[in-house]
Amino acid sequence: MDKRGRPCRMARMGTRHVIWDWNGTLLDDAWLCMEILNGMLARRGLPQTDLARYRETFSFPVVNVYRAMGFDMSGDAFEKMSVEYIDEYQARRGECALQPGAVEALAALREAGLSQSILSAYRQDMLESVVAERGLGGYFDHLAGNTNIFAASKADYGRTLLKKIGLDREEVLLVGDTAHDCEVARELGVGCILVSCGHYSERRLRALGVPVFANLLQAARQLSREAIPSPTGNEQALPA
Ligand SMILES: [Mg+2]
């Protein structure tokens, strides 16, 4: 179920295209977000958090995370904390690796004949540069970052991505790591699966009613099995 209580669509047979979320799904950055929060907590004399609690707390909008962590949100605290957080994230984002198995998962889905894209909250130019930095550009037909500063949801620019993909919505599936990804998939009318190696705990993801996988290799294995066979398809591309 999404946060308004409506069911998200499950993954179905016959996927031809996978839309990936970037942060927390392909990029292993939840630990960095937790460390940045811990630095901010320490500077204010507040108790530290850990990854398990972070994954139980993280949500959109981020102001709710700050409140749940015990920050004093009076006055212009949110604006100041946002700058503090973003500055440190930008300075340290290079420390984040891809999720374990990310490249193998992308390669296996390509082998299975699926096309792939990224739908990210990053600004378009930033998304293009981070994907190029990681040498992943060749896996994706489209990179859809935020081109509209007024966009409230990835669904706003996801619709443009769907038009570019040009397939039936039944043949498109979104892989993400948060309730927001599930909501975006529902708004776009595409299927959704979630991975619990990102910013949400497995417990919270399971409550959304879509398939949840512990890691990208497990997700890719399932998607390869469900893919519409192509002449070059190879379902044995992933280790068992
Ligand atoms: Mg994410």
PDB file of C-alpha atoms and ligand atoms in Angstrom:
ATOM      1  CA  MET A   1       0.000   0.000   0.000  1.00  0.00           C
ATOM      2  CA  ASP A   2       1.177   3.555  -0.556  1.00  0.00           C
ATOM      3  CA  LYS A   3       0.911   6.190   2.151  1.00  0.00           C
ATOM      4  CA  ARG A   4      -2.675   6.978   1.132  1.00  0.00           C
ATOM      5  CA  GLY A   5      -3.641   3.341   1.554  1.00  0.00           C
ATOM      6  CA  ARG A   6      -3.880   2.496  -2.148  1.00  0.00           C
ATOM      7  CA  PRO A   7      -2.208  -0.673  -3.383  1.00  0.00           C
ATOM      8  CA  CYS A   8       0.945  -0.388  -5.488  1.00  0.00           C
ATOM      9  CA  ARG A   9       1.069  -2.621  -8.528  1.00  0.00           C
ATOM     10  CA  MET A  10       3.158  -5.751  -8.239  1.00  0.00           C
ATOM     11  CA  ALA A  11       5.859  -6.857 -10.624  1.00  0.00           C
ATOM     12  CA  ARG A  12       4.306  -8.880 -13.419  1.00  0.00           C
ATOM     13  CA  MET A  13       5.424 -11.194 -16.154  1.00  0.00           C
ATOM     14  CA  GLY A  14       6.592  -9.535 -19.328  1.00  0.00           C
ATOM     15  CA  THR A  15       8.870  -6.686 -18.216  1.00  0.00           C
ATOM     16  CA  ARG A  16      10.796  -5.095 -21.081  1.00  0.00           C
ATOM     17  CA  HIS A  17      12.171  -1.997 -19.351  1.00  0.00           C
ATOM     18  CA  VAL A  18      13.458  -1.310 -15.831  1.00  0.00           C
ATOM     19  CA  ILE A  19      13.488   2.205 -14.363  1.00  0.00           C
ATOM     20  CA  TRP A  20      16.044   2.422 -11.541  1.00  0.00           C
ATOM     21  CA  ASP A  21      16.094   4.828  -8.640  1.00  0.00           C
ATOM     22  CA  TRP A  22      19.656   6.064  -7.952  1.00  0.00           C
ATOM     23  CA  ASN A  23      20.147   7.021  -4.264  1.00  0.00           C
ATOM     24  CA  GLY A  24      19.923   4.010  -1.983  1.00  0.00           C
ATOM     25  CA  THR A  25      19.007   1.690  -4.850  1.00  0.00           C
ATOM     26  CA  LEU A  26      22.003   1.693  -7.223  1.00  0.00           C
ATOM     27  CA  LEU A  27      24.161   3.913  -4.963  1.00  0.00           C
ATOM     28  CA  ASP A  28      24.954   2.709  -1.431  1.00  0.00           C
ATOM     29  CA  ASP A  29      24.572   6.058   0.374  1.00  0.00           C
ATOM     30  CA  ALA A  30      22.312   5.357   3.377  1.00  0.00           C
ATOM     31  CA  TRP A  31      25.372   4.913   5.634  1.00  0.00           C
ATOM     32  CA  LEU A  32      26.677   8.365   4.594  1.00  0.00           C
ATOM     33  CA  CYS A  33      23.317  10.022   5.287  1.00  0.00           C
ATOM     34  CA  MET A  34      23.338   8.379   8.721  1.00  0.00           C
ATOM     35  CA  GLU A  35      26.895   9.629   9.408  1.00  0.00           C
ATOM     36  CA  ILE A  36      25.980  13.176   8.363  1.00  0.00           C
ATOM     37  CA  LEU A  37      22.948  13.092  10.669  1.00  0.00           C
ATOM     38  CA  ASN A  38      25.136  11.789  13.483  1.00  0.00           C
ATOM     39  CA  GLY A  39      27.548  14.687  12.992  1.00  0.00           C
ATOM     40  CA  MET A  40      24.652  17.139  13.168  1.00  0.00           C
ATOM     41  CA  LEU A  41      23.264  15.387  16.260  1.00  0.00           C
ATOM     42  CA  ALA A  42      26.682  15.430  17.974  1.00  0.00           C
ATOM     43  CA  ARG A  43      27.157  19.153  17.309  1.00  0.00           C
ATOM     44  CA  ARG A  44      23.853  19.776  19.126  1.00  0.00           C
ATOM     45  CA  GLY A  45      24.558  17.413  22.013  1.00  0.00           C
ATOM     46  CA  LEU A  46      21.881  14.944  20.898  1.00  0.00           C
ATOM     47  CA  PRO A  47      22.118  11.123  21.036  1.00  0.00           C
ATOM     48  CA  GLN A  48      23.535   9.244  18.031  1.00  0.00           C
ATOM     49  CA  THR A  49      21.542   7.029  15.672  1.00  0.00           C
ATOM     50  CA  ASP A  50      22.480   3.837  13.828  1.00  0.00           C
ATOM     51  CA  LEU A  51      21.655   2.429  10.385  1.00  0.00           C
ATOM     52  CA  ALA A  52      18.776   0.276  11.654  1.00  0.00           C
ATOM     53  CA  ARG A  53      17.090   3.260  13.342  1.00  0.00           C
ATOM     54  CA  TYR A  54      17.832   5.491  10.339  1.00  0.00           C
ATOM     55  CA  ARG A  55      16.084   2.976   8.056  1.00  0.00           C
ATOM     56  CA  GLU A  56      13.095   2.928  10.411  1.00  0.00           C
ATOM     57  CA  THR A  57      12.932   6.742  10.427  1.00  0.00           C
ATOM     58  CA  PHE A  58      13.843   8.002   6.934  1.00  0.00           C
ATOM     59  CA  SER A  59      10.953   9.489   4.958  1.00  0.00           C
ATOM     60  CA  PHE A  60       9.884  12.368   2.735  1.00  0.00           C
ATOM     61  CA  PRO A  61       9.746  15.210   3.451  1.00  0.00           C
ATOM     62  CA  VAL A  62      13.084  15.176   5.259  1.00  0.00           C
ATOM     63  CA  VAL A  63      11.874  17.633   7.902  1.00  0.00           C
ATOM     64  CA  ASN A  64      10.033  14.665   9.459  1.00  0.00           C
ATOM     65  CA  VAL A  65      13.345  12.801   9.813  1.00  0.00           C
ATOM     66  CA  TYR A  66      14.893  15.732  11.656  1.00  0.00           C
ATOM     67  CA  ARG A  67      11.916  15.929  14.006  1.00  0.00           C
ATOM     68  CA  ALA A  68      11.999  12.178  14.678  1.00  0.00           C
ATOM     69  CA  MET A  69      15.737  12.370  15.445  1.00  0.00           C
ATOM     70  CA  GLY A  70      15.065  14.972  18.158  1.00  0.00           C
ATOM     71  CA  PHE A  71      16.353  18.155  16.476  1.00  0.00           C
ATOM     72  CA  ASP A  72      14.928  21.481  17.626  1.00  0.00           C
ATOM     73  CA  MET A  73      13.124  22.677  14.480  1.00  0.00           C
ATOM     74  CA  SER A  74      12.168  26.152  15.688  1.00  0.00           C
ATOM     75  CA  GLY A  75      12.870  29.325  13.708  1.00  0.00           C
ATOM     76  CA  ASP A  76      14.994  28.872  10.586  1.00  0.00           C
ATOM     77  CA  ALA A  77      16.564  25.630  11.884  1.00  0.00           C
ATOM     78  CA  PHE A  78      15.325  23.586   8.914  1.00  0.00           C
ATOM     79  CA  GLU A  79      16.884  25.887   6.313  1.00  0.00           C
ATOM     80  CA  LYS A  80      20.220  25.927   8.175  1.00  0.00           C
ATOM     81  CA  MET A  81      20.213  22.164   8.657  1.00  0.00           C
ATOM     82  CA  SER A  82      19.380  21.581   5.001  1.00  0.00           C
ATOM     83  CA  VAL A  83      22.455  23.578   3.944  1.00  0.00           C
ATOM     84  CA  GLU A  84      24.619  21.803   6.546  1.00  0.00           C
ATOM     85  CA  TYR A  85      23.389  18.402   5.336  1.00  0.00           C
ATOM     86  CA  ILE A  86      23.664  19.062   1.600  1.00  0.00           C
ATOM     87  CA  ASP A  87      27.121  20.656   1.882  1.00  0.00           C
ATOM     88  CA  GLU A  88      28.510  17.612   3.699  1.00  0.00           C
ATOM     89  CA  TYR A  89      26.750  15.173   1.359  1.00  0.00           C
ATOM     90  CA  GLN A  90      28.220  16.919  -1.677  1.00  0.00           C
ATOM     91  CA  ALA A  91      31.691  16.970  -0.122  1.00  0.00           C
ATOM     92  CA  ARG A  92      31.591  13.262   0.758  1.00  0.00           C
ATOM     93  CA  ARG A  93      29.371  11.632  -1.888  1.00  0.00           C
ATOM     94  CA  GLY A  94      32.478  10.296  -3.658  1.00  0.00           C
ATOM     95  CA  GLU A  95      32.993   7.985  -0.650  1.00  0.00           C
ATOM     96  CA  CYS A  96      29.867   6.026  -1.608  1.00  0.00           C
ATOM     97  CA  ALA A  97      30.255   2.856  -3.636  1.00  0.00           C
ATOM     98  CA  LEU A  98      27.611   1.311  -5.856  1.00  0.00           C
ATOM     99  CA  GLN A  99      25.452  -1.269  -4.087  1.00  0.00           C
ATOM    100  CA  PRO A 100      27.027  -4.749  -4.063  1.00  0.00           C
ATOM    101  CA  GLY A 101      26.088  -6.525  -7.290  1.00  0.00           C
ATOM    102  CA  ALA A 102      24.894  -3.327  -9.025  1.00  0.00           C
ATOM    103  CA  VAL A 103      27.031  -3.724 -12.143  1.00  0.00           C
ATOM    104  CA  GLU A 104      26.292  -7.461 -12.332  1.00  0.00           C
ATOM    105  CA  ALA A 105      22.553  -6.755 -12.029  1.00  0.00           C
ATOM    106  CA  LEU A 106      22.634  -4.115 -14.773  1.00  0.00           C
ATOM    107  CA  ALA A 107      24.656  -6.425 -17.033  1.00  0.00           C
ATOM    108  CA  ALA A 108      22.361  -9.397 -16.383  1.00  0.00           C
ATOM    109  CA  LEU A 109      19.241  -7.425 -17.244  1.00  0.00           C
ATOM    110  CA  ARG A 110      20.861  -6.158 -20.419  1.00  0.00           C
ATOM    111  CA  GLU A 111      21.785  -9.776 -21.259  1.00  0.00           C
ATOM    112  CA  ALA A 112      18.174 -10.794 -20.634  1.00  0.00           C
ATOM    113  CA  GLY A 113      17.108  -8.265 -23.254  1.00  0.00           C
ATOM    114  CA  LEU A 114      15.693  -5.537 -21.003  1.00  0.00           C
ATOM    115  CA  SER A 115      16.352  -1.857 -21.604  1.00  0.00           C
ATOM    116  CA  GLN A 116      17.048   0.344 -18.561  1.00  0.00           C
ATOM    117  CA  SER A 117      16.872   3.947 -17.366  1.00  0.00           C
ATOM    118  CA  ILE A 118      17.319   5.989 -14.167  1.00  0.00           C
ATOM    119  CA  LEU A 119      14.701   8.254 -12.588  1.00  0.00           C
ATOM    120  CA  SER A 120      16.368  10.309  -9.876  1.00  0.00           C
ATOM    121  CA  ALA A 121      15.659  13.286  -7.641  1.00  0.00           C
ATOM    122  CA  TYR A 122      19.093  14.626  -8.655  1.00  0.00           C
ATOM    123  CA  ARG A 123      19.223  17.571 -11.013  1.00  0.00           C
ATOM    124  CA  GLN A 124      19.583  16.382 -14.618  1.00  0.00           C
ATOM    125  CA  ASP A 125      23.166  17.619 -15.094  1.00  0.00           C
ATOM    126  CA  MET A 126      24.267  16.141 -11.763  1.00  0.00           C
ATOM    127  CA  LEU A 127      22.668  12.767 -12.544  1.00  0.00           C
ATOM    128  CA  GLU A 128      24.442  12.641 -15.902  1.00  0.00           C
ATOM    129  CA  SER A 129      27.815  13.401 -14.295  1.00  0.00           C
ATOM    130  CA  VAL A 130      27.508  10.903 -11.414  1.00  0.00           C
ATOM    131  CA  VAL A 131      26.476   8.087 -13.781  1.00  0.00           C
ATOM    132  CA  ALA A 132      29.379   8.953 -16.120  1.00  0.00           C
ATOM    133  CA  GLU A 133      31.807   9.078 -13.152  1.00  0.00           C
ATOM    134  CA  ARG A 134      30.856   5.485 -12.310  1.00  0.00           C
ATOM    135  CA  GLY A 135      31.283   4.337 -15.924  1.00  0.00           C
ATOM    136  CA  LEU A 136      27.649   3.192 -16.107  1.00  0.00           C
ATOM    137  CA  GLY A 137      26.401   5.321 -18.999  1.00  0.00           C
ATOM    138  CA  GLY A 138      26.365   2.406 -21.419  1.00  0.00           C
ATOM    139  CA  TYR A 139      23.680   0.530 -19.490  1.00  0.00           C
ATOM    140  CA  PHE A 140      20.973   3.174 -19.763  1.00  0.00           C
ATOM    141  CA  ASP A 141      18.779   4.360 -22.621  1.00  0.00           C
ATOM    142  CA  HIS A 142      17.607   7.377 -20.619  1.00  0.00           C
ATOM    143  CA  LEU A 143      18.725   9.341 -17.540  1.00  0.00           C
ATOM    144  CA  ALA A 144      15.821  11.289 -16.070  1.00  0.00           C
ATOM    145  CA  GLY A 145      16.870  13.797 -13.419  1.00  0.00           C
ATOM    146  CA  ASN A 146      14.897  16.721 -12.074  1.00  0.00           C
ATOM    147  CA  THR A 147      14.615  19.475 -14.665  1.00  0.00           C
ATOM    148  CA  ASN A 148      11.844  21.325 -12.845  1.00  0.00           C
ATOM    149  CA  ILE A 149      12.627  23.031  -9.542  1.00  0.00           C
ATOM    150  CA  PHE A 150       8.903  23.065  -8.816  1.00  0.00           C
ATOM    151  CA  ALA A 151       8.490  19.301  -9.269  1.00  0.00           C
ATOM    152  CA  ALA A 152       7.009  17.861  -6.083  1.00  0.00           C
ATOM    153  CA  SER A 153       7.577  14.241  -7.068  1.00  0.00           C
ATOM    154  CA  LYS A 154       9.693  12.166  -9.416  1.00  0.00           C
ATOM    155  CA  ALA A 155       6.380  11.235 -11.065  1.00  0.00           C
ATOM    156  CA  ASP A 156       6.227  14.776 -12.496  1.00  0.00           C
ATOM    157  CA  TYR A 157       9.245  14.185 -14.744  1.00  0.00           C
ATOM    158  CA  GLY A 158       8.780  10.405 -14.796  1.00  0.00           C
ATOM    159  CA  ARG A 159       5.881  10.957 -17.212  1.00  0.00           C
ATOM    160  CA  THR A 160       8.291  12.501 -19.713  1.00  0.00           C
ATOM    161  CA  LEU A 161      10.590   9.508 -19.234  1.00  0.00           C
ATOM    162  CA  LEU A 162       7.726   7.092 -19.897  1.00  0.00           C
ATOM    163  CA  LYS A 163       6.973   8.829 -23.191  1.00  0.00           C
ATOM    164  CA  LYS A 164      10.639   8.463 -24.202  1.00  0.00           C
ATOM    165  CA  ILE A 165      10.633   4.758 -23.250  1.00  0.00           C
ATOM    166  CA  GLY A 166       7.634   4.347 -25.537  1.00  0.00           C
ATOM    167  CA  LEU A 167       6.459   0.966 -24.181  1.00  0.00           C
ATOM    168  CA  ASP A 168       3.161  -0.142 -22.695  1.00  0.00           C
ATOM    169  CA  ARG A 169       3.101   0.658 -18.962  1.00  0.00           C
ATOM    170  CA  GLU A 170       2.510  -3.043 -18.268  1.00  0.00           C
ATOM    171  CA  GLU A 171       5.989  -3.684 -19.698  1.00  0.00           C
ATOM    172  CA  VAL A 172       7.769  -1.139 -17.469  1.00  0.00           C
ATOM    173  CA  LEU A 173       8.852  -1.722 -13.877  1.00  0.00           C
ATOM    174  CA  LEU A 174      10.421   0.644 -11.330  1.00  0.00           C
ATOM    175  CA  VAL A 175      13.039  -0.575  -8.830  1.00  0.00           C
ATOM    176  CA  GLY A 176      13.448   1.610  -5.745  1.00  0.00           C
ATOM    177  CA  ASP A 177      14.197   1.640  -2.037  1.00  0.00           C
ATOM    178  CA  THR A 178      11.524   3.865  -0.456  1.00  0.00           C
ATOM    179  CA  ALA A 179       7.773   4.337  -0.105  1.00  0.00           C
ATOM    180  CA  HIS A 180       8.141   7.346  -2.393  1.00  0.00           C
ATOM    181  CA  ASP A 181       9.377   5.060  -5.209  1.00  0.00           C
ATOM    182  CA  CYS A 182       6.303   2.880  -4.712  1.00  0.00           C
ATOM    183  CA  GLU A 183       4.095   5.963  -4.861  1.00  0.00           C
ATOM    184  CA  VAL A 184       5.866   7.215  -8.011  1.00  0.00           C
ATOM    185  CA  ALA A 185       5.356   3.817  -9.693  1.00  0.00           C
ATOM    186  CA  ARG A 186       1.666   3.946  -8.801  1.00  0.00           C
ATOM    187  CA  GLU A 187       1.318   7.481 -10.164  1.00  0.00           C
ATOM    188  CA  LEU A 188       3.045   6.437 -13.389  1.00  0.00           C
ATOM    189  CA  GLY A 189       0.976   3.263 -13.655  1.00  0.00           C
ATOM    190  CA  VAL A 190       4.022   0.975 -13.827  1.00  0.00           C
ATOM    191  CA  GLY A 191       4.976  -2.034 -11.691  1.00  0.00           C
ATOM    192  CA  CYS A 192       7.281  -1.757  -8.683  1.00  0.00           C
ATOM    193  CA  ILE A 193       9.739  -3.852  -6.730  1.00  0.00           C
ATOM    194  CA  LEU A 194      11.786  -2.590  -3.796  1.00  0.00           C
ATOM    195  CA  VAL A 195      15.181  -3.394  -2.285  1.00  0.00           C
ATOM    196  CA  SER A 196      15.929  -3.211   1.448  1.00  0.00           C
ATOM    197  CA  CYS A 197      19.632  -2.285   1.066  1.00  0.00           C
ATOM    198  CA  GLY A 198      18.807   1.445   0.854  1.00  0.00           C
ATOM    199  CA  HIS A 199      17.073   3.999   3.056  1.00  0.00           C
ATOM    200  CA  TYR A 200      14.048   1.969   4.257  1.00  0.00           C
ATOM    201  CA  SER A 201      13.967  -1.094   6.474  1.00  0.00           C
ATOM    202  CA  GLU A 202      12.655  -4.372   5.075  1.00  0.00           C
ATOM    203  CA  ARG A 203       9.806  -4.206   7.609  1.00  0.00           C
ATOM    204  CA  ARG A 204       8.569  -0.857   6.282  1.00  0.00           C
ATOM    205  CA  LEU A 205       8.935  -1.890   2.640  1.00  0.00           C
ATOM    206  CA  ARG A 206       6.981  -5.118   3.167  1.00  0.00           C
ATOM    207  CA  ALA A 207       4.053  -3.071   4.490  1.00  0.00           C
ATOM    208  CA  LEU A 208       3.769  -1.457   1.022  1.00  0.00           C
ATOM    209  CA  GLY A 209       2.532  -4.708  -0.537  1.00  0.00           C
ATOM    210  CA  VAL A 210       5.059  -5.038  -3.380  1.00  0.00           C
ATOM    211  CA  PRO A 211       7.868  -7.607  -3.773  1.00  0.00           C
ATOM    212  CA  VAL A 212      10.909  -6.780  -1.609  1.00  0.00           C
ATOM    213  CA  PHE A 213      14.415  -8.124  -2.223  1.00  0.00           C
ATOM    214  CA  ALA A 214      17.418  -7.940   0.089  1.00  0.00           C
ATOM    215  CA  ASN A 215      19.822  -6.916  -2.661  1.00  0.00           C
ATOM    216  CA  LEU A 216      20.131  -6.034  -6.333  1.00  0.00           C
ATOM    217  CA  LEU A 217      21.293  -9.485  -7.470  1.00  0.00           C
ATOM    218  CA  GLN A 218      18.170 -11.101  -6.027  1.00  0.00           C
ATOM    219  CA  ALA A 219      15.997  -8.480  -7.692  1.00  0.00           C
ATOM    220  CA  ALA A 220      17.768  -8.847 -11.040  1.00  0.00           C
ATOM    221  CA  ARG A 221      17.517 -12.627 -10.892  1.00  0.00           C
ATOM    222  CA  GLN A 222      13.750 -12.352 -10.508  1.00  0.00           C
ATOM    223  CA  LEU A 223      13.445  -9.729 -13.247  1.00  0.00           C
ATOM    224  CA  SER A 224      15.565 -11.807 -15.648  1.00  0.00           C
ATOM    225  CA  ARG A 225      13.182 -14.714 -15.100  1.00  0.00           C
ATOM    226  CA  GLU A 226      10.173 -12.472 -15.792  1.00  0.00           C
ATOM    227  CA  ALA A 227      11.668 -10.731 -18.816  1.00  0.00           C
ATOM    228  CA  ILE A 228      10.113 -11.181 -22.219  1.00  0.00           C
ATOM    229  CA  PRO A 229      12.651 -13.510 -23.884  1.00  0.00           C
ATOM    230  CA  SER A 230      14.906 -11.906 -26.432  1.00  0.00           C
ATOM    231  CA  PRO A 231      17.153 -13.667 -28.993  1.00  0.00           C
ATOM    232  CA  THR A 232      20.199 -12.793 -26.858  1.00  0.00           C
ATOM    233  CA  GLY A 233      18.534 -13.440 -23.511  1.00  0.00           C
ATOM    234  CA  ASN A 234      20.568 -15.400 -20.975  1.00  0.00           C
ATOM    235  CA  GLU A 235      18.858 -16.242 -17.715  1.00  0.00           C
ATOM    236  CA  GLN A 236      22.008 -17.917 -16.402  1.00  0.00           C
ATOM    237  CA  ALA A 237      23.923 -14.631 -16.356  1.00  0.00           C
ATOM    238  CA  LEU A 238      23.763 -14.337 -12.558  1.00  0.00           C
ATOM    239  CA  PRO A 239      25.434 -16.598 -10.024  1.00  0.00           C
ATOM    240  CA  ALA A 240      22.918 -18.768  -8.160  1.00  0.00           C
TER     241      ALA A 240
HETATM  242 MG    MG B   1      16.197   6.053  -3.300  1.00  0.00          MG
END
